[in-house]
Amino acid sequence: MDADVYLRMAAQEEHHWWFVGRRQIIAQQLQHLQLAPNATILEVGAGTGGNLALLSRFGKVQALEPDAGARELVARNRGVTVTPGSLPHDVPFAEGSQDLVVALDVLEHIPDDDESLRQLHRLLRPGGQLLLTVPACAQLWSEHDEQHHHQRRYSAGELKQLLQATGFEVTRCSHFNTLLFPLIFCVRMLKRLLGSRAPDDRMPAPWLNRLLLGVLLLEKRLLGLGLNLPFGVSILLVARKEASAK
């Protein structure tokens, strides 16, 4: 991503409704994974480090990030050293070394998503798990995707097929950011018609930020009941490396 995107991320990820809501949804999913207290966890594409404190509650965390500026922001703001590297071929971690790999809005940035998933599969121990999120719905493609250097947006069916083809057993796949989908769709279509290049990820007014977070946390409750939402702006997927896999 561009340097200004990382700077906005570092400034906003503690309070912006999207980052806060996604972390709470991820935390809920992590609680259901029944990880051992000493689980090894790797976050690939750690960005500016907004998820590291959460992940550290569930095990011993390491992080991988290709952008030097982002790694510097993590070191400066969080006192954490992040390993340089990138998917699919520059991942300096041993085969079978991880109990959990987390990739939050990462896969869409990588041209070779197939080989990247094979690499993540290689990193996991037999029985290890992968938790990822990606943007959904190709019809939502907008200037936002261009500015974030996305390669694609996924459908749930495409994503599950890709995971299965690369050796994973998909244990959960659900959309989220569903209730706001109509509003986001209309805003992006209007901006497309107007030719607007204004970023979608600016910090909203405090009252609006609280409202949007409340909507996303309502979805968290639905996901916590085991419901898989049929459409949305994003997809959450959990998969497992079979215990007999090598």
Short mmCIF file of C-alpha atoms in Angstrom, two decimals, residues 73-193:
data_model
loop_
_atom_site.label_atom_id
_atom_site.label_comp_id
_atom_site.label_asym_id
_atom_site.label_seq_id
_atom_site.Cartn_x
_atom_site.Cartn_y
_atom_site.Cartn_z
CA LEU A 73 5.77 2.55 12.78
CA VAL A 74 5.22 -0.68 14.75
CA ALA A 75 8.63 -0.41 16.38
CA ARG A 76 8.15 3.28 17.22
CA ASN A 77 4.54 3.14 18.43
CA ARG A 78 4.35 -0.35 19.94
CA GLY A 79 7.92 -1.34 20.76
CA VAL A 80 7.56 -4.54 18.74
CA THR A 81 10.00 -5.87 16.16
CA VAL A 82 8.30 -7.19 13.03
CA THR A 83 10.10 -9.58 10.69
CA PRO A 84 10.59 -8.34 7.12
CA GLY A 85 9.24 -10.62 4.40
CA SER A 86 6.37 -11.14 2.02
CA LEU A 87 4.14 -13.82 0.55
CA PRO A 88 4.54 -16.10 -1.21
CA HIS A 89 8.29 -16.69 -1.42
CA ASP A 90 9.95 -14.55 1.27
CA VAL A 91 8.67 -16.04 4.52
CA PRO A 92 11.53 -16.79 6.95
CA PHE A 93 9.67 -19.15 9.27
CA ALA A 94 10.10 -22.90 9.54
CA GLU A 95 7.75 -25.44 8.04
CA GLY A 96 5.22 -26.68 10.56
CA SER A 97 6.16 -24.03 13.13
CA GLN A 98 2.77 -22.35 13.69
CA ASP A 99 -0.41 -23.33 15.50
CA LEU A 100 -2.31 -20.39 13.98
CA VAL A 101 -1.67 -18.11 11.03
CA VAL A 102 -3.68 -14.89 10.79
CA ALA A 103 -4.01 -12.86 7.57
CA LEU A 104 -6.41 -9.95 7.97
CA ASP A 105 -7.16 -8.21 4.67
CA VAL A 106 -3.88 -9.40 3.18
CA LEU A 107 -4.63 -12.01 0.52
CA GLU A 108 -6.32 -9.52 -1.81
CA HIS A 109 -3.04 -7.58 -2.12
CA ILE A 110 -1.04 -10.52 -3.49
CA PRO A 111 -1.03 -11.41 -7.20
CA ASP A 112 -0.34 -15.10 -6.51
CA ASP A 113 -2.92 -15.89 -3.85
CA ASP A 114 -2.85 -19.60 -4.68
CA GLU A 115 0.86 -20.00 -3.95
CA SER A 116 0.55 -17.74 -0.91
CA LEU A 117 -2.03 -20.06 0.63
CA ARG A 118 0.21 -23.05 -0.07
CA GLN A 119 2.96 -21.24 1.82
CA LEU A 120 0.66 -20.60 4.79
CA HIS A 121 -0.37 -24.26 4.72
CA ARG A 122 3.33 -25.21 4.86
CA LEU A 123 3.90 -23.02 7.93
CA LEU A 124 1.15 -24.69 9.95
CA ARG A 125 1.57 -27.74 12.11
CA PRO A 126 -0.78 -30.65 11.32
CA GLY A 127 -4.08 -29.60 12.85
CA GLY A 128 -3.03 -25.93 12.79
CA GLN A 129 -5.54 -23.26 11.80
CA LEU A 130 -5.74 -20.29 9.46
CA LEU A 131 -7.92 -17.26 10.14
CA LEU A 132 -8.30 -14.71 7.38
CA THR A 133 -10.47 -11.85 6.23
CA VAL A 134 -10.77 -10.47 2.71
CA PRO A 135 -12.92 -7.88 0.91
CA ALA A 136 -16.00 -9.33 -0.77
CA CYS A 137 -18.19 -8.62 -3.80
CA ALA A 138 -16.52 -7.65 -7.07
CA GLN A 139 -19.33 -5.15 -7.71
CA LEU A 140 -17.95 -3.05 -4.84
CA TRP A 141 -14.66 -2.47 -6.66
CA SER A 142 -13.84 1.22 -6.32
CA GLU A 143 -11.12 3.81 -5.95
CA HIS A 144 -10.67 2.46 -2.42
CA ASP A 145 -9.41 -0.83 -3.87
CA GLU A 146 -7.11 0.98 -6.28
CA GLN A 147 -5.61 3.13 -3.52
CA HIS A 148 -5.00 0.05 -1.37
CA HIS A 149 -3.43 -1.85 -4.28
CA HIS A 150 -5.96 -4.66 -4.19
CA GLN A 151 -5.72 -7.34 -6.84
CA ARG A 152 -9.28 -8.59 -6.42
CA ARG A 153 -12.36 -8.88 -4.23
CA TYR A 154 -13.63 -12.40 -3.47
CA SER A 155 -16.90 -14.25 -3.44
CA ALA A 156 -17.38 -16.76 -0.63
CA GLY A 157 -17.58 -19.63 -3.11
CA GLU A 158 -14.36 -18.63 -4.86
CA LEU A 159 -12.53 -18.26 -1.57
CA LYS A 160 -13.63 -21.64 -0.22
CA GLN A 161 -12.65 -23.37 -3.46
CA LEU A 162 -9.24 -21.70 -3.33
CA LEU A 163 -8.64 -22.84 0.24
CA GLN A 164 -9.75 -26.39 -0.50
CA ALA A 165 -7.54 -26.53 -3.60
CA THR A 166 -4.51 -25.54 -1.53
CA GLY A 167 -4.98 -28.28 1.07
CA PHE A 168 -7.18 -26.66 3.72
CA GLU A 169 -10.37 -27.88 5.32
CA VAL A 170 -12.71 -24.88 5.63
CA THR A 171 -14.42 -24.93 9.02
CA ARG A 172 -16.21 -21.58 8.81
CA CYS A 173 -16.93 -19.02 6.13
CA SER A 174 -19.19 -16.02 6.67
CA HIS A 175 -19.62 -12.54 5.32
CA PHE A 176 -19.60 -9.61 7.71
CA ASN A 177 -20.18 -5.87 7.46
CA THR A 178 -23.56 -6.97 6.12
CA LEU A 179 -25.97 -4.45 7.61
CA LEU A 180 -23.99 -1.54 6.18
CA PHE A 181 -23.64 -3.18 2.77
CA PRO A 182 -26.50 -1.24 1.09
CA LEU A 183 -25.12 2.10 2.30
CA ILE A 184 -21.54 1.28 1.29
CA PHE A 185 -22.67 0.00 -2.10
CA CYS A 186 -24.62 3.19 -2.81
CA VAL A 187 -21.78 5.46 -1.67
CA ARG A 188 -19.25 3.67 -3.85
CA MET A 189 -21.51 3.66 -6.89
CA LEU A 190 -22.16 7.39 -6.45
CA LYS A 191 -18.45 8.12 -6.12
CA ARG A 192 -17.81 6.08 -9.25
CA LEU A 193 -20.39 8.10 -11.19
#
